[in-house]
Amino acid sequence: MADRGILERLAEGVVLGDGGYIVELEQRGYVVTGAFTPEIAITHPGAVRELHLEMKNAGCEVLQVMAFYGSREKLNTVGYGDKVMEINRAATDIAREAAGGDMLVAGDLCTTWMWEPDDDKSDRLVADMFDEQIEAQAGVDFIIGELFFKLGEALLCAERIKRKTSLPAMITMSFRESNVSEDGFTAAECARRLQDAGVDIVGLNCMNDPQRMLPHVREMRDAFDGYLAAQPVAFRCTDETPWFTGSPAFPDRLEPNQLTRYELGEFAATAKDIGVNYIGGCCGCKATHMREMAKALGKFKEKHRWNARADMPMSETEFSRPRREAVSE
Ligand SMILES: [Zn+2]
């Protein structure tokens, strides 16, 4: 376990989260397209480990357990519902091992698609599913609940984390076609209500590209004084459809919409200026995007360099020199 927790690190300055996993692993051929469930943790654990190590090598400071959509009902859709404990446990072990001694490991909970407002039955069902995953992910340093479209489900997630553990909780909301959550709350209201519920880090993740997430980020920053998180996608959106899963390119034609690493590096610098405390990436953010964010935040260290000349202009790298010399001879 790392000696300083997430709250101690945030008190000292910005923390860099990691990038996106599930869409990346789909593009690498391991994850069921559209379902985006995490059974890969037991079917191809090496692929998860490799992506964690890429994030580590890029300068990320946190590894998030690759248990996205790892709730029982979501896993049921691909026939893995009876393996929910095994999958969440395996994903946690892989992240812990890849993190080594210095990085933090964040547990992962997310929207279940089963929660409805004013419905006690859905409250109980979703609470039980969160509890199951929290238990299976024992040993993490803090827990991230992400991709919440409804504030009510986000608050329920926060309540289960606080009831079942003594770990810090980070909860992030996601916005699609509207500037209010799908149960009717603005970003500002979400931030304040989550902070009032004892959530340690509140923010936004997924759906929007940096340009379309920044207005929500600013709104939250103006609304509360706690730790703020922002993890946008690296797929270009439009003003008409500001969420990437609304694009006809989703889920299997996303490649041409990929943002460059430099656009995410710019986002990291802007987010820091605005006062975001936890900066990371979501879907589409590969290790190269995270490395550029690490550089923008002054976090890219010698030990992260994948070759000795990583900071030189590309034309000066060892890759091009032998060719240039060959041409001039
Ligand atoms: Zn995402």
CSV table of C-alpha atoms and ligand atoms in Angstrom, one decimal:
chain,number,residue,atom,x,y,z
A,1,MET,CA,0.0,0.0,0.0
A,2,ALA,CA,1.2,3.5,-0.7
A,3,ASP,CA,2.1,5.5,2.4
A,4,ARG,CA,0.2,8.7,1.5
A,5,GLY,CA,-3.5,8.5,0.6
A,6,ILE,CA,-5.4,10.4,-2.0
A,7,LEU,CA,-6.5,13.2,0.4
A,8,GLU,CA,-3.0,13.8,1.6
A,9,ARG,CA,-1.8,14.0,-2.0
A,10,LEU,CA,-4.6,16.3,-3.1
A,11,ALA,CA,-3.7,18.6,-0.2
A,12,GLU,CA,-0.2,19.0,-1.7
A,13,GLY,CA,-1.4,19.6,-5.3
A,14,VAL,CA,-3.0,18.3,-8.4
A,15,VAL,CA,-3.2,14.5,-8.8
A,16,LEU,CA,-3.1,12.9,-12.2
A,17,GLY,CA,-5.5,10.0,-12.6
A,18,ASP,CA,-5.3,7.5,-15.4
A,19,GLY,CA,-6.8,7.1,-18.9
A,20,GLY,CA,-9.6,5.1,-20.4
A,21,TYR,CA,-9.7,1.3,-20.3
A,22,ILE,CA,-12.9,-0.3,-21.5
A,23,VAL,CA,-13.1,1.3,-25.0
A,24,GLU,CA,-9.3,0.9,-25.5
A,25,LEU,CA,-9.6,-2.8,-24.6
A,26,GLU,CA,-12.5,-3.2,-27.0
A,27,GLN,CA,-10.4,-1.6,-29.7
A,28,ARG,CA,-7.6,-4.1,-28.9
A,29,GLY,CA,-10.1,-6.9,-29.5
A,30,TYR,CA,-10.8,-8.2,-26.0
A,31,VAL,CA,-14.1,-6.6,-24.8
A,32,VAL,CA,-17.6,-7.2,-26.2
A,33,THR,CA,-18.5,-4.2,-28.4
A,34,GLY,CA,-21.5,-2.3,-27.0
A,35,ALA,CA,-21.7,-4.4,-23.8
A,36,PHE,CA,-18.4,-3.0,-22.5
A,37,THR,CA,-18.3,-5.3,-19.5
A,38,PRO,CA,-15.1,-6.2,-17.6
A,39,GLU,CA,-15.0,-10.1,-17.7
A,40,ILE,CA,-11.6,-9.5,-19.4
A,41,ALA,CA,-10.2,-9.4,-15.9
A,42,ILE,CA,-10.6,-13.2,-15.8
A,43,THR,CA,-10.5,-14.1,-19.5
A,44,HIS,CA,-7.4,-12.0,-20.5
A,45,PRO,CA,-5.8,-10.6,-17.3
A,46,GLY,CA,-2.6,-9.9,-19.2
A,47,ALA,CA,-4.2,-7.4,-21.4
A,48,VAL,CA,-5.5,-5.4,-18.4
A,49,ARG,CA,-2.1,-5.6,-16.7
A,50,GLU,CA,-0.4,-4.3,-19.8
A,51,LEU,CA,-2.7,-1.3,-20.1
A,52,HIS,CA,-2.2,-0.5,-16.4
A,53,LEU,CA,1.6,-0.6,-16.9
A,54,GLU,CA,1.3,1.7,-19.9
A,55,MET,CA,-0.6,4.2,-17.7
A,56,LYS,CA,2.0,3.9,-15.0
A,57,ASN,CA,4.8,4.4,-17.5
A,58,ALA,CA,3.1,7.5,-18.8
A,59,GLY,CA,3.3,9.2,-15.4
A,60,CYS,CA,-0.2,8.5,-14.1
A,61,GLU,CA,-0.4,8.6,-10.3
A,62,VAL,CA,-3.5,6.4,-9.8
A,63,LEU,CA,-4.7,3.1,-11.3
A,64,GLN,CA,-8.4,2.6,-11.4
A,65,VAL,CA,-9.6,-1.0,-11.0
A,66,MET,CA,-10.8,-2.2,-14.4
A,67,ALA,CA,-14.2,-3.2,-13.2
A,68,PHE,CA,-16.3,-0.8,-15.3
A,69,TYR,CA,-19.9,-2.1,-15.7
A,70,GLY,CA,-18.9,-4.8,-13.2
A,71,SER,CA,-22.3,-4.9,-11.5
A,72,ARG,CA,-24.2,-8.1,-11.3
A,73,GLU,CA,-27.0,-7.0,-13.7
A,74,LYS,CA,-24.6,-5.6,-16.3
A,75,LEU,CA,-22.5,-8.8,-16.2
A,76,ASN,CA,-25.7,-10.8,-16.5
A,77,THR,CA,-26.1,-9.3,-20.0
A,78,VAL,CA,-23.0,-11.2,-21.2
A,79,GLY,CA,-23.6,-14.3,-19.1
A,80,TYR,CA,-21.1,-13.5,-16.4
A,81,GLY,CA,-23.5,-12.4,-13.6
A,82,ASP,CA,-22.5,-15.4,-11.4
A,83,LYS,CA,-18.9,-14.4,-11.6
A,84,VAL,CA,-19.3,-10.8,-10.3
A,85,MET,CA,-17.2,-11.4,-7.2
A,86,GLU,CA,-14.4,-13.3,-9.1
A,87,ILE,CA,-14.2,-10.6,-11.8
A,88,ASN,CA,-14.1,-7.6,-9.4
A,89,ARG,CA,-11.6,-9.4,-7.2
A,90,ALA,CA,-9.3,-10.3,-10.1
A,91,ALA,CA,-9.5,-6.7,-11.5
A,92,THR,CA,-8.5,-5.4,-8.1
A,93,ASP,CA,-5.6,-7.8,-7.7
A,94,ILE,CA,-4.3,-6.9,-11.2
A,95,ALA,CA,-4.4,-3.1,-10.5
A,96,ARG,CA,-2.7,-3.6,-7.1
A,97,GLU,CA,0.1,-5.7,-8.5
A,98,ALA,CA,0.7,-3.2,-11.4
A,99,ALA,CA,0.6,-0.2,-9.1
A,100,GLY,CA,3.5,-1.5,-7.0
A,101,GLY,CA,4.4,0.6,-3.9
A,102,ASP,CA,4.0,4.2,-4.9
A,103,MET,CA,0.8,4.5,-7.0
A,104,LEU,CA,-2.7,4.6,-5.6
A,105,VAL,CA,-5.3,2.1,-6.6
A,106,ALA,CA,-8.9,3.4,-6.9
A,107,GLY,CA,-11.8,1.0,-6.7
A,108,ASP,CA,-14.5,1.4,-9.4
A,109,LEU,CA,-18.2,1.6,-9.2
A,110,CYS,CA,-20.4,3.1,-11.9
A,111,THR,CA,-24.0,3.6,-13.1
A,112,THR,CA,-25.9,0.3,-13.1
A,113,TRP,CA,-28.8,1.5,-15.4
A,114,MET,CA,-31.1,-0.1,-12.9
A,115,TRP,CA,-31.8,2.9,-10.6
A,116,GLU,CA,-35.0,4.9,-10.8
A,117,PRO,CA,-36.1,7.9,-8.7
A,118,ASP,CA,-38.7,7.2,-5.9
A,119,ASP,CA,-38.5,3.5,-6.3
A,120,ASP,CA,-37.5,1.6,-3.1
A,121,LYS,CA,-37.1,-1.6,-5.0
A,122,SER,CA,-34.5,-0.2,-7.3
A,123,ASP,CA,-32.8,1.5,-4.3
A,124,ARG,CA,-32.4,-1.9,-2.7
A,125,LEU,CA,-31.3,-3.7,-5.8
A,126,VAL,CA,-28.7,-1.1,-6.7
A,127,ALA,CA,-27.4,-0.8,-3.1
A,128,ASP,CA,-26.9,-4.6,-3.0
A,129,MET,CA,-25.0,-4.5,-6.3
A,130,PHE,CA,-22.7,-1.7,-5.1
A,131,ASP,CA,-22.1,-3.6,-1.8
A,132,GLU,CA,-21.1,-6.7,-3.6
A,133,GLN,CA,-18.6,-4.8,-5.7
A,134,ILE,CA,-17.2,-2.9,-2.7
A,135,GLU,CA,-16.7,-6.1,-0.9
A,136,ALA,CA,-14.9,-7.8,-3.9
A,137,GLN,CA,-12.7,-4.7,-4.3
A,138,ALA,CA,-11.3,-4.8,-0.8
A,139,GLY,CA,-7.7,-3.5,-0.5
A,140,VAL,CA,-8.1,-0.4,-2.7
A,141,ASP,CA,-6.9,3.1,-1.4
A,142,PHE,CA,-10.1,5.0,-2.3
A,143,ILE,CA,-13.2,4.4,-4.4
A,144,ILE,CA,-14.4,6.1,-7.5
A,145,GLY,CA,-18.1,6.0,-8.4
A,146,GLU,CA,-18.3,7.2,-12.0
A,147,LEU,CA,-20.6,7.8,-15.0
A,148,PHE,CA,-23.6,8.8,-13.0
A,149,PHE,CA,-26.4,10.4,-15.1
A,150,LYS,CA,-28.7,10.7,-12.2
A,151,LEU,CA,-27.7,12.4,-8.9
A,152,GLY,CA,-29.9,10.0,-7.0
A,153,GLU,CA,-27.9,7.0,-8.0
A,154,ALA,CA,-24.6,8.9,-7.4
A,155,LEU,CA,-25.8,9.7,-3.8
A,156,LEU,CA,-26.8,6.1,-3.2
A,157,CYS,CA,-23.3,5.0,-4.4
A,158,ALA,CA,-21.7,7.5,-2.0
A,159,GLU,CA,-23.9,6.3,0.8
A,160,ARG,CA,-22.9,2.6,0.3
A,161,ILE,CA,-19.1,3.5,0.1
A,162,LYS,CA,-19.4,5.5,3.4
A,163,ARG,CA,-21.4,2.8,5.1
A,164,LYS,CA,-19.3,-0.2,4.0
A,165,THR,CA,-15.8,1.3,4.2
A,166,SER,CA,-13.8,4.1,5.8
A,167,LEU,CA,-12.1,5.0,2.5
A,168,PRO,CA,-12.3,8.4,0.7
A,169,ALA,CA,-15.0,8.5,-2.0
A,170,MET,CA,-14.8,10.3,-5.4
A,171,ILE,CA,-18.1,10.6,-7.3
A,172,THR,CA,-18.3,11.9,-10.8
A,173,MET,CA,-21.4,12.9,-12.8
A,174,SER,CA,-21.8,12.6,-16.6
A,175,PHE,CA,-23.9,14.9,-18.8
A,176,ARG,CA,-25.3,14.0,-22.2
A,177,GLU,CA,-27.8,16.1,-24.2
A,178,SER,CA,-28.9,18.4,-21.3
A,179,ASN,CA,-27.2,20.7,-18.9
A,180,VAL,CA,-29.0,19.1,-16.0
A,181,SER,CA,-28.6,15.5,-14.7
A,182,GLU,CA,-31.2,13.0,-15.9
A,183,ASP,CA,-33.1,13.5,-12.7
A,184,GLY,CA,-33.1,17.2,-13.0
A,185,PHE,CA,-30.1,18.7,-11.2
A,186,THR,CA,-27.6,21.2,-12.5
A,187,ALA,CA,-23.8,20.5,-12.3
A,188,ALA,CA,-23.6,23.1,-9.5
A,189,GLU,CA,-26.5,21.4,-7.5
A,190,CYS,CA,-24.8,18.0,-8.0
A,191,ALA,CA,-21.5,19.3,-6.7
A,192,ARG,CA,-23.1,20.8,-3.6
A,193,ARG,CA,-25.4,17.9,-2.8
A,194,LEU,CA,-22.5,15.4,-3.2
A,195,GLN,CA,-20.3,17.5,-1.0
A,196,ASP,CA,-23.0,17.7,1.6
A,197,ALA,CA,-23.3,13.9,1.5
A,198,GLY,CA,-19.7,13.6,2.6
A,199,VAL,CA,-18.1,12.8,-0.8
A,200,ASP,CA,-14.4,13.7,-0.6
A,201,ILE,CA,-13.9,14.4,-4.3
A,202,VAL,CA,-16.7,15.5,-6.6
A,203,GLY,CA,-16.6,16.0,-10.4
A,204,LEU,CA,-17.2,14.9,-13.9
A,205,ASN,CA,-16.2,12.1,-16.1
A,206,CYS,CA,-16.8,10.6,-19.6
A,207,MET,CA,-19.3,11.5,-22.4
A,208,ASN,CA,-17.9,15.0,-23.2
A,209,ASP,CA,-14.7,16.0,-24.9
A,210,PRO,CA,-12.6,18.6,-23.1
A,211,GLN,CA,-14.2,21.5,-24.9
A,212,ARG,CA,-17.7,20.4,-23.9
A,213,MET,CA,-16.8,19.3,-20.4
A,214,LEU,CA,-15.1,22.6,-19.4
A,215,PRO,CA,-18.4,24.6,-19.0
A,216,HIS,CA,-19.7,21.9,-16.5
A,217,VAL,CA,-16.3,22.0,-14.8
A,218,ARG,CA,-16.4,25.7,-14.3
A,219,GLU,CA,-19.9,25.6,-13.0
A,220,MET,CA,-19.0,23.0,-10.4
A,221,ARG,CA,-15.8,25.0,-9.5
A,222,ASP,CA,-17.9,28.1,-8.8
A,223,ALA,CA,-20.4,26.1,-6.8
A,224,PHE,CA,-18.4,24.4,-4.1
A,225,ASP,CA,-15.0,24.6,-2.4
A,226,GLY,CA,-14.1,20.8,-2.1
A,227,TYR,CA,-11.8,18.7,-4.3
A,228,LEU,CA,-12.9,18.8,-7.9
A,229,ALA,CA,-12.2,16.0,-10.5
A,230,ALA,CA,-12.5,16.1,-14.3
A,231,GLN,CA,-11.9,13.2,-16.7
A,232,PRO,CA,-13.1,13.9,-20.2
A,233,VAL,CA,-13.1,11.6,-23.2
A,234,ALA,CA,-10.6,11.9,-26.1
A,235,PHE,CA,-13.2,11.6,-28.8
A,236,ARG,CA,-14.3,14.7,-30.6
A,237,CYS,CA,-18.0,15.7,-29.9
A,238,THR,CA,-20.1,18.5,-31.5
A,239,ASP,CA,-22.2,21.2,-30.1
A,240,GLU,CA,-25.3,19.4,-31.4
A,241,THR,CA,-24.3,16.1,-29.8
A,242,PRO,CA,-21.9,17.0,-27.0
A,243,TRP,CA,-21.6,13.3,-25.8
A,244,PHE,CA,-19.5,10.8,-27.7
A,245,THR,CA,-21.9,7.8,-27.3
A,246,GLY,CA,-24.5,9.9,-29.1
A,247,SER,CA,-22.4,10.0,-32.2
A,248,PRO,CA,-23.2,7.5,-35.1
A,249,ALA,CA,-19.5,6.6,-34.7
A,250,PHE,CA,-20.3,4.9,-31.3
A,251,PRO,CA,-19.4,2.1,-30.5
A,252,ASP,CA,-17.3,0.7,-33.4
A,253,ARG,CA,-16.3,3.6,-35.7
A,254,LEU,CA,-14.7,5.9,-33.1
A,255,GLU,CA,-11.1,5.8,-34.5
A,256,PRO,CA,-11.4,8.9,-36.8
A,257,ASN,CA,-12.8,11.0,-33.9
A,258,GLN,CA,-9.8,10.5,-31.7
A,259,LEU,CA,-8.3,13.7,-30.3
A,260,THR,CA,-4.6,14.2,-30.3
A,261,ARG,CA,-2.4,13.9,-27.2
A,262,TYR,CA,-1.8,17.6,-27.3
A,263,GLU,CA,-5.5,18.5,-27.0
A,264,LEU,CA,-5.6,16.5,-23.8
A,265,GLY,CA,-2.3,18.1,-22.6
A,266,GLU,CA,-4.0,21.5,-23.2
A,267,PHE,CA,-7.0,20.4,-21.2
A,268,ALA,CA,-4.8,19.4,-18.3
A,269,ALA,CA,-3.2,22.8,-18.2
A,270,THR,CA,-6.6,24.6,-18.4
A,271,ALA,CA,-8.1,22.4,-15.8
A,272,LYS,CA,-5.3,23.1,-13.4
A,273,ASP,CA,-5.8,26.9,-14.0
A,274,ILE,CA,-9.5,26.6,-13.2
A,275,GLY,CA,-8.7,24.9,-10.0
A,276,VAL,CA,-9.4,21.2,-10.7
A,277,ASN,CA,-7.6,19.0,-8.2
A,278,TYR,CA,-7.9,15.5,-9.8
A,279,ILE,CA,-7.2,15.5,-13.5
A,280,GLY,CA,-7.4,12.4,-15.7
A,281,GLY,CA,-8.8,10.9,-18.8
A,282,CYS,CA,-11.8,8.7,-19.7
A,283,CYS,CA,-12.7,6.8,-22.9
A,284,GLY,CA,-10.2,7.4,-25.7
A,285,CYS,CA,-7.4,8.6,-23.5
A,286,LYS,CA,-4.5,6.3,-24.3
A,287,ALA,CA,-1.1,6.3,-22.6
A,288,THR,CA,0.2,8.9,-25.0
A,289,HIS,CA,-2.6,11.3,-24.0
A,290,MET,CA,-1.8,10.7,-20.3
A,291,ARG,CA,1.9,11.3,-20.9
A,292,GLU,CA,1.1,14.6,-22.5
A,293,MET,CA,-1.1,15.5,-19.5
A,294,ALA,CA,1.7,14.5,-17.2
A,295,LYS,CA,4.0,16.8,-19.0
A,296,ALA,CA,1.5,19.7,-18.9
A,297,LEU,CA,1.2,19.2,-15.1
A,298,GLY,CA,5.0,19.0,-14.6
A,299,LYS,CA,4.7,15.4,-13.5
A,300,PHE,CA,6.5,13.6,-16.3
A,301,LYS,CA,9.7,12.3,-14.7
A,302,GLU,CA,12.9,10.7,-15.9
A,303,LYS,CA,11.7,7.3,-14.7
A,304,HIS,CA,8.7,7.5,-17.0
A,305,ARG,CA,10.7,8.0,-20.2
A,306,TRP,CA,10.3,5.1,-22.6
A,307,ASN,CA,13.6,6.1,-24.2
A,308,ALA,CA,16.4,8.5,-23.2
A,309,ARG,CA,15.4,11.1,-25.8
A,310,ALA,CA,11.6,11.3,-25.2
A,311,ASP,CA,11.8,15.1,-24.7
A,312,MET,CA,13.8,15.8,-27.9
A,313,PRO,CA,12.1,17.0,-31.1
A,314,MET,CA,10.7,14.0,-32.9
A,315,SER,CA,13.1,14.6,-35.8
A,316,GLU,CA,16.0,14.3,-33.4
A,317,THR,CA,15.2,10.9,-32.0
A,318,GLU,CA,17.2,7.8,-32.5
A,319,PHE,CA,14.5,6.5,-34.8
A,320,SER,CA,15.1,9.1,-37.5
A,321,ARG,CA,18.8,9.7,-37.1
A,322,PRO,CA,20.1,6.5,-38.7
A,323,ARG,CA,17.8,7.1,-41.6
A,324,ARG,CA,18.9,10.7,-42.1
A,325,GLU,CA,22.5,9.7,-41.9
A,326,ALA,CA,21.9,6.9,-44.4
A,327,VAL,CA,20.3,9.5,-46.8
A,328,SER,CA,23.2,12.0,-46.4
A,329,GLU,CA,25.9,9.4,-47.1
B,1,ZN,ZN,-15.5,7.1,-20.5
